[in-house]
Structures are given as C-alpha cells and as structure tokens.
Amino acid sequence: MSVSILGNRQSGQDIRDANVRAVLAIANIVRSSLGPNGLDKMLVDQIGDVTITNDGATILKRLEVQHPAAKVLVELAQLQDAEVGDGTTSVVIVASELLKRANDLVKNKIHPTTVIAGFRLAMKESIKYIKNNLAVKTDTLGEEGIMNVAKTTLSSKLIGADSHYFAEMLVRAVETVKQTSLKGESKFPIKAVRLLKCQGQSVKESVYVNGYVLQAGRSAQGMPTKIEGAKIACLDFNLNKFKLQMGVQVLIKDPAQLALIRAKEIDITRERIQKIISAGANVILTTKAIDDLALKYFVEAHAIGIRRVDKKDLRRIAKMSGAEILTSLMNTEGDEVFLPEYLGTAQEVSEERLGDNDFMFFKGMPKSCAQTIIIRGANEFMLDETERSMHDALCVIKRVLESKSIVVGGGAVESALSIYLDNFARSLGSKEQLAIAEFAEALLVIPKVLATNAAKDASDLLAKLKMYHTASQTSSEQKKQEYKFVGLDLANGKVRNNLKAGVLEPTLSKIKSLKFATEAAISILRIDDMIELAPKKEERGQEQ
Amino acid sequence: MLPGNQAPVIVLNQNTQREEGKKAQLANIRAAKAVADIIRTTLGPKSMLKMLLDPMGGIVLTNDGNAILREIDVKHPAAKTMIDLSRTQDEEVGDGTTSVIILAGELMGVSEPFLNQKIHPINVVSAYFKALEAALKSADSISKLVSIEDKETLSVIAQSCIGTKFSSRWGNLIVDLATEAVKTVYINNNGKVEVDVKRYAKIEKIPGGDIEESRVLRGVMFNKDVTHPKMRRYIENPRVILLDCPLEYKKAESMTNVEMTKEEDFNTLLRLEEEEVEKLCQAIMRLNPDVVITEKGVSDLAQHYFLKQNISVIRRIRKTDNNRIARVSGATIVNRPEELQESDVGTKCHKFEIKLIGDEYYTFMEDCEDPKACSILLRGATKDVLNEIERNMHDAMAVARNVMIEPKLVPGGGAVEMHVANELTKIGRTIEGIEQLPFQAVAQAFEVIARTLAQNCGCNVVRIVTELRAKHAEDNPDAPFWGIDGNAGKLADMRTVGVWEPLAVKKQTFKTAIEAACMLLRIDEVVSGISKPEKKSGPVAAAPDEIEA
C-alpha cells in the first residue's frame, strides 16, 4: 500500500460483502418477529432489566449495534417508527434483501450506480402502481375497514388474541380526539390519547375512559373522593406560605414587625385560596406544592386539591375543561383576583383505586380533545409491550383516517408489485432491467418470511400468490381483477382475498416503507471504502 | 486477505449473549418451573415456611409467596417476569400469590411437549387465551353470591374464606382479627363500598407477650409517649386536638433580617418569640383540650404551658397515624391554632392511655364510638414471628376486603380449579384443529393446584387426585364442590367443610398466570448483556405532549 493510515481500511468488494453480511445479520434478528405468527424477543441489559417486545424499532434500538452499515438499518427502523409508527420490521427486512441482491449484481460486474438507478426507477414505478392500482379508498369499506387496519397491526402483537376488543377501543379513542382545522382538514393528534399503565387484572380489563385520568391521589384524606359538577381551577404556582424570591431580604428595624411579616406570609396564601374557593372552584390542580396549612382550607370547603400535577397533564385538563392555567393571580391592574371565568367544568371528578394506586378520573368535560386508555396486565413487561403495540396501532389508525386510503396486507401488495415490476423490467432494454428484476424478486421476501414464520410451505404459497397476481394483471376480466387482493392466510396456510378477510394496512405505511428501504439500501450500496481510524494515542488507555 | 473474505463482521456488541429459537424457549420454561418449584411447598393449610437470609444477615421467615420471591435474587430474565406476577397479584388482590406462580409455572411446563412437537407457539398462545376465557366463565358459574349487609353472616363468610389458610397454627385468631379489622374500616357510601385497609387498618407489632394477646383495638395506638413525664398518662373521655404545625417559634419563610441598634431591641425580640409561643398555646387552651397531638415539634416553653393546664402533649407523630386518629376521635387536623373551633375537637374517643410495654411507651386511644379506623396489635415471641403474622394478616385482610367489595365466593381446596379443569376438558373436545391439544393441556395444568395441595398434606397424590377428578366428572350438581380437605388429606364437599375463597382472587390468579405464560411462550430469542441502561424505552405517546391545535 502506498498510503499508510493509522487504522483499518477496507475497500471494494470486501467492504460491500462485509456490509451486506452485517445488514443481513440485523435482518435475521428481527425476521422472526414479522407477521401474525411472529414471536417476541426478550432483551436483558446488564443490570438485568428486561424488555419483551415484538416491535422491530424497539428491538434494534435496544440491541447495541456496532457495525456502521448495520447502524444505518437501525436508524431506518427508527425513522419508520417516527414517520409511520408501524412496519418497522418489514422495512428492515426489505432493505436487507435489496442489499443482498444488489451485491450479487455488483459481483456480476454491474456497476453499483446502474443498480442504484434501477432500484430508484423500480421504487418510483412501484409507488405509482400502488397509488393507481392497489390502493383502496376507505370510504368504500366504512367503519369496519378502519377497525380491520387496527386489527391487522395488533394481530402480530401479544394482545393479538383480543385484537377486536382493542381495535374497537383504539379507533374510538382516535376518532374522539379528531380536530378540524380552519381549512376543514381533519387532524388526529394521537398524542392526545393517553396510555396509562396499571399493573393488575388482565389485559382484557383495559378500559377506555372518555375523559382524562391522572395518576395522583387527593392531597389530604379529609377531602371528598367524588365531586359532581366540578369546577376546576388550574394553577401553576405554589400554594405554600408566601416566600420572597431568593436574594430578596426584608430588613426591619422594629422587632415587633417580625411577627407581622410572619402573619402576612400566611395571610397572603390564605387570601389566595379564599379567592379561588369563593369563585366556586371545588377541584384545584396545581403543578407545584400545596402546604399543609392550605390543605385545611380545601378540606373545609369540601374541595379536592391535587398537588404536583404534571404540567402536560394540567394543560390537557385545562384544555378539555375550558379552564385557564394561571401562573399568578395578578391581573393587569396589579390586583390579585380570581374570576369564575378561569374555571373549567367537568361533570364528575372522582378518585378511584386501581391495583395499589389511586387515580383521579375527570369525566364529562366540555371538550373531548384528549382520551385515556388504562392498560392493565399481568406484569410490568406486559404493560410496556401492550403500550408499544397500542402506540403502533394508534399511528396506523391515524394514518388511515387522515389519508383515507388503504392497501391489502398479508403479502398481497408485495406480490402484485413483484409481478408488475418483473413485466416492467422486460420492457426496458438497458442494464437497469436486471436491477429492477432483482428488486421485484426482493419484494417477495415479505410473503416468504410471513409464511416461514407461520411454519408454512413458503415456496408453495408463493407460487400460488404469483399465479393469482399474474392472472389479475394480464386479464381484464372483472373476476380476475379481484385477484389483486389475494394474500396469505397464515392461519390455514392458504391464499385468499385479504380485502374481504380484512387484512389491511395504510397505503402511506407501505409507500413510506418502500421508499425508506430503497433509500437505505442505496446509501449502503454506494459505499466502496471504509476507513476506520485508530484511536488517538492519548486515548489508547480507554481502548476497548 | 483471502479471496472469499471470511473475516468476521462484528455487528453487535461482543459482550451480548444471544439465545435463540427452541433453546431460548426451553430455557424460559425451565426458569419458570424453577421459580414455581421454590414455593411449591408453601401452598395450602399444611404449608411449610421458608427461611431466607438476606445479604445483611437479616432473616425472613415466611410462607407468603410474594415475600419469598421478593427476597430472592434471580438472574434469569424469565424468572424475573414470573416473580413480578406475584407482586401484581399481591397489589391487586393481596392473596393467591403462591398459586399464581405455581399455575403459571405449570402452564409453561405443559407447553413444552408442544414446542418439541413443533407446534407453533402462536397456536399455543391463542389456545391459552381461549382457555382463559372459558376458565373465567366456568369459575363464575359455580360462584355463589352472598349477602354482606348483615355483619354476622359477613364474619362467617370471612371466617370460611380465611380460616383454612392459617388455622393450623393459631386457631381462629388471625381470622378473627382480620375480620374485625376489615369490618371496622368498611364504609358503605351510598353503594360505593370503600375498604381502605392500607391507610386505616394499621398493624402494630410489639415483640414479647403471647400471640393470644393480639387484638384489634376499638381505636388506634402508636409508639409515642407524652413529651413531659409529668403529663397525665390516663385520661377518660379526653377532648382531643390534632395539629400538623409545630408548637414552637417559626422563622418566616422569606429572608427577614432584623437590624438592631439598641440593647433593648434584643430583649424585645426574645420576648416576642416567647409571646408568639404563648399565643399559640393560648389559642389551643381556649378550647380546654385534654390531649394535644401534633405532627411537628413542641418547644420546651409550650410544654410548660400545657403542663400547667394539665394537658398531655404528644409530638412528632406520623401523618398517617394522625389521619387514623382523626377518624377514630372525630377531630379535624388543624394547621393554625388561631383557627381552632369547637367542632375541630375530637370527643368520640373515650379512653386515652399510655402503657409501658417492654421498655417502650405506647399510646392507646381506645373505646371509640363507631371507629372507622383501627390498629391491630400483634404480640409474639420474636420479631420474625411477628413479621410472618403480619404478612398473614395482610393476606387475610385482603381476602376479607375482596369479599366485601365483590361478595362472590367459590369453593376452595382445589375444587374450583378442578371444576375448571373438568369444564375445559369437555370444551376442549369440541375444538377443531391444532389448538385442541394446548387447550386441553391448560385443563391439565389447572389440576396442579389440587395436586400440590395433596402433596403438601402428605397423602397419596395420584390416588386422591384421580379420585377428585372422577368426582368432578360425575354428572350431578354437587360435583363441582368436591375438593381436598387440606388438613385431613381427604376429599370433602367444600360446602360442608366450609372452605371458600373470593372469586376475585381466583379470577385474578387465572388471568395473571395465563397471560404471563403466554407472554413468555411468545419469546424466541433472548439477548442479554446490553450495556446501555437506556431510559424508558416506551413510545413517545406515553407522555402526553402539547396538543397541536
């Protein structure tokens, strides 16, 4: 070597092989968690904390991936999680398959840039084809369609056995938080659906609460546990004894005034509380503390006081109940006032005990812009996994409700695209033809893995799928057109019309995952040299 | 470098270990069974205790499943999830911590042949979930609703629920104590039943004396003495004032500096402080209390004033104790003595007494009118024994509480499990396809409770379990009530022996055990040794963010 560098250098075919191997290793890890028959991973860190999950993004995040090319894939899964929320596993599997096939092409002396060009073209064609031919409007399916989308997502998870129950709950939650902007666009901020975990009972006892639930008890035992016709005050300041700011000193000459200052401190707080109570408030929430001395006034007024409420929770409650969050009682004139307008309302505020914890339920508030789902379950790990699954499902429901467009799952889209691209490739006379053909073949990895995970005969099923999809694309017969919805029925090891069976996914999710997977494969494919610099001398001590 | 390039590509951190496929599944099953084996002998009336030594040299002597597992330090992640189950059970219903682990362990155990036969775990899991539903239904079907309005029947019910668990050792003592305590804190507020054992029924342990001396007070007690030895230690019909503020001079919250120029000013200042305390005391004495109890400190000066007025003062009691006293005495906890009113004074407690037990003083506030809180005084030879009785008490109270909240009972002694097993076997025959086998395996797993009971009472396991199974298979209405009389080691009709358990506990046991088993069965890979202890890996949606308008 002419140029010497400190460290390792790999280039050409070596690095491509190494990258592909690393990527395949990653894909192999998540491969078995794909689809309704996918299994879960148990991840244990050095302290011994356990995570049990089926979510590709979570698995990869928790695994400490070191190889740089493999890291790209981990980020890919993360990206998919952030953008779509679901399909994290499949995007990794597709990307790795694409890369593997690309590498084989390059080995056959096709320049990587040609492969890249072919992949790009194939991706564009696929997206066009999905949009024009495969996507189905949800309007034609109605409520049932959206439910089915949620069910499809949940089917691969731990709670898949009760997917109907949860799908119903989640769809209702998402639909309730619907917001319509001035332009008439509907938005579904799924963050407004709060998932609250509470150990105990069984997952089927998870409940959907039309309202908000706070994980906090009343501040004093003397307070009532239930208030009907609640008037809610949301405060963002202390109800402690009044205290001057740090560094501000009161200097007095006459010792007799000392007592006055002390009395004043208490009085200021008392007056504040009395103003709030006399305005009609009977539920007082604050993000800060409530002093013992202040609690007594609330107890006497039969009001519920809750302290140390999370600010985010407070904002939600304020928004739903119509209350105003006050950072001080000062008005523009500098007087301390508390107007009844600041109060929000709720039909009922009550404290209930679930498991070993107290929860405050806020029900019947004028706006329904936030919802709560209380997740129950056998143990902590189960709750965490259920929460992740619900999050995925929420994302998917949101996508469908916003874009109103779905595709058929169970490998149907992939098979259709594969057939289409294969034909399309033959219409091209350039070297890209090979790349596109490989792209077409690579997509089939999804039905293949699905079938393998379900312990079914993958080759047989794949052949059947291909046959149906070829028929649908070559024939113009109405009946055969329907064949484009044919996908896998993993429970019985057959193929069927998945549109009728209700295996649905959002179009957006499919398109994005195709895009991301292709881009990721391309970016790794472009690498032809990797230089790993040796650590600097001073740091050699810390070298691992 | 070689032309094929077989140089290893390091993808993951090399410290991590991976266990995949069947190996991981079998390891999980083994771990679950191992956990179950640890506590198998602590089930039923003839159970044995475990002695655990913690690293500090402390001893835990118990037969409470949760307490045992809490102390054990396990390595295997699957074992950890198992242990968490007993915690859930403990928090949710307070009882059945042992049976949930045994059942979950057995459910895992019976799934092993299926994995060996290459039946897909998903099929097993879905069969298990179906079985859970059927099990809950069949448990419901033999439950009986009891009325709890009448206090007499209530205690009979609670007795029969708790009785069999501890009777072998201390007679009906614990049962009586628990029933009594729960009855005390039972509040029926227009149909909303509230039984807050955690806050209002406090267990106080005093080593020494005899177990027989344990009792439930019609009132409360706590480990405190009056602040001044000359204050009265016995008062009948005391007027009680409860405070949560200090009776001493408090500095202001804000930074207040006094600039003194004259010598007299200093004296004035001192005098002011004294006056302040006096004013506080005057405000309290205005109401003629006999006992003043505060959560904070009491200065010497204040003590002096109170002593002069013949008022007993107790300081620095816990907030929770104060809440209980407020409930039994009818007093309101007041923060500013100036705002005291006649209505804040508690008069419902008729006896205030401080006793010297061992070498410590204990305050008793007894003979209360309709107390809605209580203390349970436990006496016993050693601390370890007391701790164990406390745990039993805790279970017993939880059972009593469950009965009051959901007054539905099922026969105990393995009868309900046997019934469920029998039903599941019947239903299992009608299931088509691959799920039939795992479904029937669940039925088999349910028998483990009866089997373990039989084992622990030392009878011929095979004979008695087969006999029991035969009884349950009979087609007569009495069949579901046959179980094992754990004391005699014989089969008996649970209705005549009077062994009942709350339905809530049983249901929770089934739910927790089956769900946990399902979760573990779905795992096909264990990766351990990940170094980064990342902060919560939950999705973003867990923390509600600002709503996008």
Short mmCIF file of N, CA and C in Angstrom, two decimals, chain A residues 343-435:
data_model
loop_
_atom_site.label_atom_id
_atom_site.label_comp_id
_atom_site.label_asym_id
_atom_site.label_seq_id
_atom_site.Cartn_x
_atom_site.Cartn_y
_atom_site.Cartn_z
N LEU A 343 -62.39 29.17 35.60
CA LEU A 343 -62.67 27.79 35.99
C LEU A 343 -63.11 26.95 34.81
N GLY A 344 -62.72 25.71 34.83
CA GLY A 344 -63.21 24.76 33.86
C GLY A 344 -64.27 23.89 34.51
N THR A 345 -64.97 23.12 33.70
CA THR A 345 -66.02 22.30 34.30
C THR A 345 -65.84 20.84 33.92
N ALA A 346 -66.35 20.01 34.78
CA ALA A 346 -66.43 18.58 34.50
C ALA A 346 -67.64 18.06 35.23
N GLN A 347 -68.30 17.07 34.60
CA GLN A 347 -69.48 16.54 35.27
C GLN A 347 -69.10 15.82 36.54
N GLU A 348 -67.98 15.15 36.47
CA GLU A 348 -67.63 14.35 37.62
C GLU A 348 -66.11 14.24 37.76
N VAL A 349 -65.64 14.43 38.95
CA VAL A 349 -64.23 14.19 39.25
C VAL A 349 -64.22 13.23 40.43
N SER A 350 -63.55 12.11 40.25
CA SER A 350 -63.59 11.15 41.35
C SER A 350 -62.26 10.43 41.48
N GLU A 351 -62.03 9.98 42.69
CA GLU A 351 -60.81 9.22 42.92
C GLU A 351 -61.16 7.75 42.99
N GLU A 352 -60.41 6.93 42.25
CA GLU A 352 -60.67 5.51 42.31
C GLU A 352 -59.38 4.76 42.51
N ARG A 353 -59.50 3.62 43.12
CA ARG A 353 -58.30 2.84 43.37
C ARG A 353 -58.22 1.69 42.38
N LEU A 354 -57.11 1.63 41.66
CA LEU A 354 -56.89 0.53 40.74
C LEU A 354 -55.60 -0.13 41.19
N GLY A 355 -55.64 -1.41 41.40
CA GLY A 355 -54.45 -2.07 41.91
C GLY A 355 -54.09 -1.45 43.24
N ASP A 356 -52.89 -0.98 43.34
CA ASP A 356 -52.47 -0.41 44.62
C ASP A 356 -52.34 1.12 44.53
N ASN A 357 -52.80 1.68 43.44
CA ASN A 357 -52.60 3.11 43.26
C ASN A 357 -53.91 3.86 43.15
N ASP A 358 -53.84 5.13 43.45
CA ASP A 358 -55.02 5.98 43.32
C ASP A 358 -54.98 6.73 42.00
N PHE A 359 -56.12 6.85 41.40
CA PHE A 359 -56.21 7.60 40.15
C PHE A 359 -57.36 8.60 40.25
N MET A 360 -57.18 9.76 39.65
CA MET A 360 -58.26 10.73 39.61
C MET A 360 -58.88 10.68 38.21
N PHE A 361 -60.16 10.51 38.17
CA PHE A 361 -60.87 10.47 36.89
C PHE A 361 -61.58 11.79 36.67
N PHE A 362 -61.37 12.36 35.51
CA PHE A 362 -62.10 13.57 35.12
C PHE A 362 -63.02 13.18 33.99
N LYS A 363 -64.30 13.21 34.26
CA LYS A 363 -65.23 12.77 33.22
C LYS A 363 -66.22 13.88 32.86
N GLY A 364 -66.74 13.77 31.66
CA GLY A 364 -67.78 14.69 31.22
C GLY A 364 -67.31 16.12 31.09
N MET A 365 -66.19 16.31 30.47
CA MET A 365 -65.71 17.66 30.25
C MET A 365 -66.22 18.16 28.90
N PRO A 366 -66.36 19.49 28.78
CA PRO A 366 -66.99 20.03 27.56
C PRO A 366 -66.28 19.63 26.27
N LYS A 367 -64.95 19.53 26.29
CA LYS A 367 -64.26 19.17 25.06
C LYS A 367 -63.70 17.77 25.20
N SER A 368 -63.57 17.09 24.09
CA SER A 368 -63.05 15.74 24.19
C SER A 368 -61.75 15.63 23.42
N CYS A 369 -60.86 16.57 23.62
CA CYS A 369 -59.65 16.56 22.81
C CYS A 369 -58.56 15.70 23.42
N ALA A 370 -58.84 14.99 24.47
CA ALA A 370 -57.86 14.03 24.97
C ALA A 370 -58.62 12.85 25.55
N GLN A 371 -58.07 11.70 25.37
CA GLN A 371 -58.71 10.49 25.83
C GLN A 371 -57.70 9.68 26.62
N THR A 372 -58.19 8.80 27.43
CA THR A 372 -57.27 7.99 28.21
C THR A 372 -57.62 6.52 28.04
N ILE A 373 -56.59 5.73 27.91
CA ILE A 373 -56.80 4.29 27.94
C ILE A 373 -55.96 3.75 29.08
N ILE A 374 -56.61 3.06 29.98
CA ILE A 374 -55.87 2.49 31.10
C ILE A 374 -55.54 1.05 30.75
N ILE A 375 -54.26 0.77 30.68
CA ILE A 375 -53.82 -0.57 30.30
C ILE A 375 -53.61 -1.38 31.56
N ARG A 376 -54.21 -2.55 31.61
CA ARG A 376 -53.97 -3.44 32.74
C ARG A 376 -53.21 -4.65 32.23
N GLY A 377 -52.61 -5.39 33.11
CA GLY A 377 -51.91 -6.58 32.64
C GLY A 377 -51.16 -7.27 33.75
N ALA A 378 -50.69 -8.46 33.41
CA ALA A 378 -50.12 -9.34 34.43
C ALA A 378 -48.86 -8.77 35.06
N ASN A 379 -47.97 -8.24 34.27
CA ASN A 379 -46.79 -7.63 34.90
C ASN A 379 -46.27 -6.47 34.07
N GLU A 380 -45.27 -5.86 34.61
CA GLU A 380 -44.71 -4.64 34.06
C GLU A 380 -44.34 -4.78 32.59
N PHE A 381 -43.71 -5.91 32.28
CA PHE A 381 -43.21 -6.09 30.91
C PHE A 381 -44.36 -6.19 29.94
N MET A 382 -45.40 -6.81 30.41
CA MET A 382 -46.57 -6.95 29.57
C MET A 382 -47.19 -5.58 29.31
N LEU A 383 -47.24 -4.77 30.35
CA LEU A 383 -47.81 -3.43 30.20
C LEU A 383 -47.00 -2.64 29.20
N ASP A 384 -45.67 -2.72 29.32
CA ASP A 384 -44.82 -1.96 28.40
C ASP A 384 -45.07 -2.39 26.96
N GLU A 385 -45.13 -3.69 26.76
CA GLU A 385 -45.30 -4.20 25.40
C GLU A 385 -46.70 -3.83 24.87
N THR A 386 -47.68 -3.91 25.73
CA THR A 386 -49.02 -3.53 25.30
C THR A 386 -49.05 -2.06 24.91
N GLU A 387 -48.36 -1.27 25.68
CA GLU A 387 -48.32 0.16 25.37
C GLU A 387 -47.69 0.40 24.00
N ARG A 388 -46.58 -0.30 23.74
CA ARG A 388 -45.92 -0.13 22.44
C ARG A 388 -46.85 -0.57 21.31
N SER A 389 -47.53 -1.69 21.52
CA SER A 389 -48.42 -2.19 20.47
C SER A 389 -49.54 -1.19 20.21
N MET A 390 -50.07 -0.66 21.30
CA MET A 390 -51.18 0.29 21.14
C MET A 390 -50.70 1.53 20.41
N HIS A 391 -49.49 1.92 20.72
CA HIS A 391 -48.95 3.09 20.05
C HIS A 391 -48.87 2.86 18.55
N ASP A 392 -48.38 1.69 18.17
CA ASP A 392 -48.31 1.34 16.75
C ASP A 392 -49.69 1.41 16.13
N ALA A 393 -50.64 0.81 16.82
CA ALA A 393 -51.98 0.76 16.25
C ALA A 393 -52.57 2.16 16.13
N LEU A 394 -52.32 2.98 17.14
CA LEU A 394 -52.83 4.35 17.08
C LEU A 394 -52.28 5.08 15.87
N CYS A 395 -50.97 4.91 15.64
CA CYS A 395 -50.34 5.57 14.50
C CYS A 395 -51.01 5.14 13.21
N VAL A 396 -51.24 3.85 13.11
CA VAL A 396 -51.81 3.32 11.88
C VAL A 396 -53.24 3.85 11.67
N ILE A 397 -54.01 3.85 12.74
CA ILE A 397 -55.38 4.34 12.62
C ILE A 397 -55.37 5.79 12.16
N LYS A 398 -54.47 6.53 12.75
CA LYS A 398 -54.36 7.94 12.40
C LYS A 398 -54.06 8.10 10.92
N ARG A 399 -53.08 7.33 10.45
CA ARG A 399 -52.71 7.42 9.04
C ARG A 399 -53.91 7.13 8.14
N VAL A 400 -54.63 6.11 8.50
CA VAL A 400 -55.75 5.72 7.64
C VAL A 400 -56.83 6.79 7.66
N LEU A 401 -57.11 7.30 8.85
CA LEU A 401 -58.16 8.30 8.94
C LEU A 401 -57.77 9.56 8.18
N GLU A 402 -56.49 9.86 8.18
CA GLU A 402 -56.06 11.09 7.50
C GLU A 402 -56.00 10.92 6.00
N SER A 403 -55.41 9.79 5.59
CA SER A 403 -55.21 9.64 4.14
C SER A 403 -56.38 8.93 3.48
N LYS A 404 -57.20 8.26 4.26
CA LYS A 404 -58.38 7.56 3.76
C LYS A 404 -58.06 6.56 2.66
N SER A 405 -56.89 5.99 2.75
CA SER A 405 -56.52 5.07 1.69
C SER A 405 -55.79 3.88 2.30
N ILE A 406 -56.15 2.70 1.86
CA ILE A 406 -55.51 1.51 2.41
C ILE A 406 -55.07 0.56 1.31
N VAL A 407 -54.19 -0.34 1.67
CA VAL A 407 -53.84 -1.42 0.75
C VAL A 407 -54.08 -2.73 1.49
N VAL A 408 -53.96 -3.80 0.74
CA VAL A 408 -54.23 -5.10 1.34
C VAL A 408 -52.93 -5.67 1.88
N GLY A 409 -53.00 -6.27 3.06
CA GLY A 409 -51.79 -6.81 3.67
C GLY A 409 -51.60 -8.28 3.36
N GLY A 410 -50.80 -8.89 4.17
CA GLY A 410 -50.56 -10.32 4.01
C GLY A 410 -49.76 -10.66 2.77
N GLY A 411 -48.88 -9.74 2.37
CA GLY A 411 -48.01 -10.03 1.24
C GLY A 411 -48.65 -9.77 -0.11
N ALA A 412 -49.89 -9.28 -0.11
CA ALA A 412 -50.58 -9.09 -1.39
C ALA A 412 -49.92 -7.99 -2.22
N VAL A 413 -49.63 -6.86 -1.57
CA VAL A 413 -49.05 -5.74 -2.31
C VAL A 413 -47.69 -6.14 -2.87
N GLU A 414 -46.90 -6.79 -2.04
CA GLU A 414 -45.56 -7.17 -2.47
C GLU A 414 -45.61 -8.11 -3.67
N SER A 415 -46.52 -9.06 -3.62
CA SER A 415 -46.61 -10.00 -4.74
C SER A 415 -47.05 -9.28 -6.00
N ALA A 416 -48.04 -8.41 -5.85
CA ALA A 416 -48.54 -7.69 -7.02
C ALA A 416 -47.42 -6.85 -7.63
N LEU A 417 -46.69 -6.16 -6.76
CA LEU A 417 -45.62 -5.31 -7.26
C LEU A 417 -44.55 -6.14 -7.95
N SER A 418 -44.27 -7.28 -7.34
CA SER A 418 -43.22 -8.11 -7.89
C SER A 418 -43.55 -8.52 -9.33
N ILE A 419 -44.79 -8.96 -9.52
CA ILE A 419 -45.21 -9.36 -10.87
C ILE A 419 -45.16 -8.17 -11.83
N TYR A 420 -45.66 -7.05 -11.33
CA TYR A 420 -45.72 -5.88 -12.19
C TYR A 420 -44.33 -5.43 -12.60
N LEU A 421 -43.42 -5.39 -11.61
CA LEU A 421 -42.07 -4.91 -11.90
C LEU A 421 -41.34 -5.87 -12.83
N ASP A 422 -41.61 -7.15 -12.63
CA ASP A 422 -40.97 -8.15 -13.47
C ASP A 422 -41.32 -7.89 -14.94
N ASN A 423 -42.61 -7.65 -15.17
CA ASN A 423 -43.05 -7.34 -16.54
C ASN A 423 -42.46 -6.03 -17.02
N PHE A 424 -42.45 -5.08 -16.09
CA PHE A 424 -41.95 -3.75 -16.45
C PHE A 424 -40.48 -3.84 -16.85
N ALA A 425 -39.72 -4.64 -16.10
CA ALA A 425 -38.29 -4.78 -16.38
C ALA A 425 -38.07 -5.26 -17.80
N ARG A 426 -38.89 -6.18 -18.22
CA ARG A 426 -38.71 -6.74 -19.57
C ARG A 426 -38.99 -5.72 -20.66
N SER A 427 -39.67 -4.65 -20.29
CA SER A 427 -39.94 -3.63 -21.30
C SER A 427 -38.77 -2.68 -21.44
N LEU A 428 -37.76 -2.84 -20.60
CA LEU A 428 -36.61 -1.94 -20.69
C LEU A 428 -35.47 -2.66 -21.38
N GLY A 429 -34.70 -1.91 -22.14
CA GLY A 429 -33.62 -2.54 -22.87
C GLY A 429 -32.25 -2.24 -22.31
N SER A 430 -32.19 -1.71 -21.12
CA SER A 430 -30.88 -1.33 -20.60
C SER A 430 -30.47 -2.26 -19.46
N LYS A 431 -29.31 -1.94 -18.88
CA LYS A 431 -28.81 -2.78 -17.80
C LYS A 431 -29.70 -2.69 -16.56
N GLU A 432 -30.44 -1.59 -16.47
CA GLU A 432 -31.32 -1.44 -15.32
C GLU A 432 -32.32 -2.60 -15.23
N GLN A 433 -32.56 -3.17 -16.35
CA GLN A 433 -33.52 -4.28 -16.37
C GLN A 433 -33.20 -5.30 -15.30
N LEU A 434 -31.93 -5.64 -15.17
CA LEU A 434 -31.52 -6.65 -14.20
C LEU A 434 -31.81 -6.19 -12.79
N ALA A 435 -31.46 -4.92 -12.54
CA ALA A 435 -31.67 -4.39 -11.19
C ALA A 435 -33.15 -4.41 -10.82
#
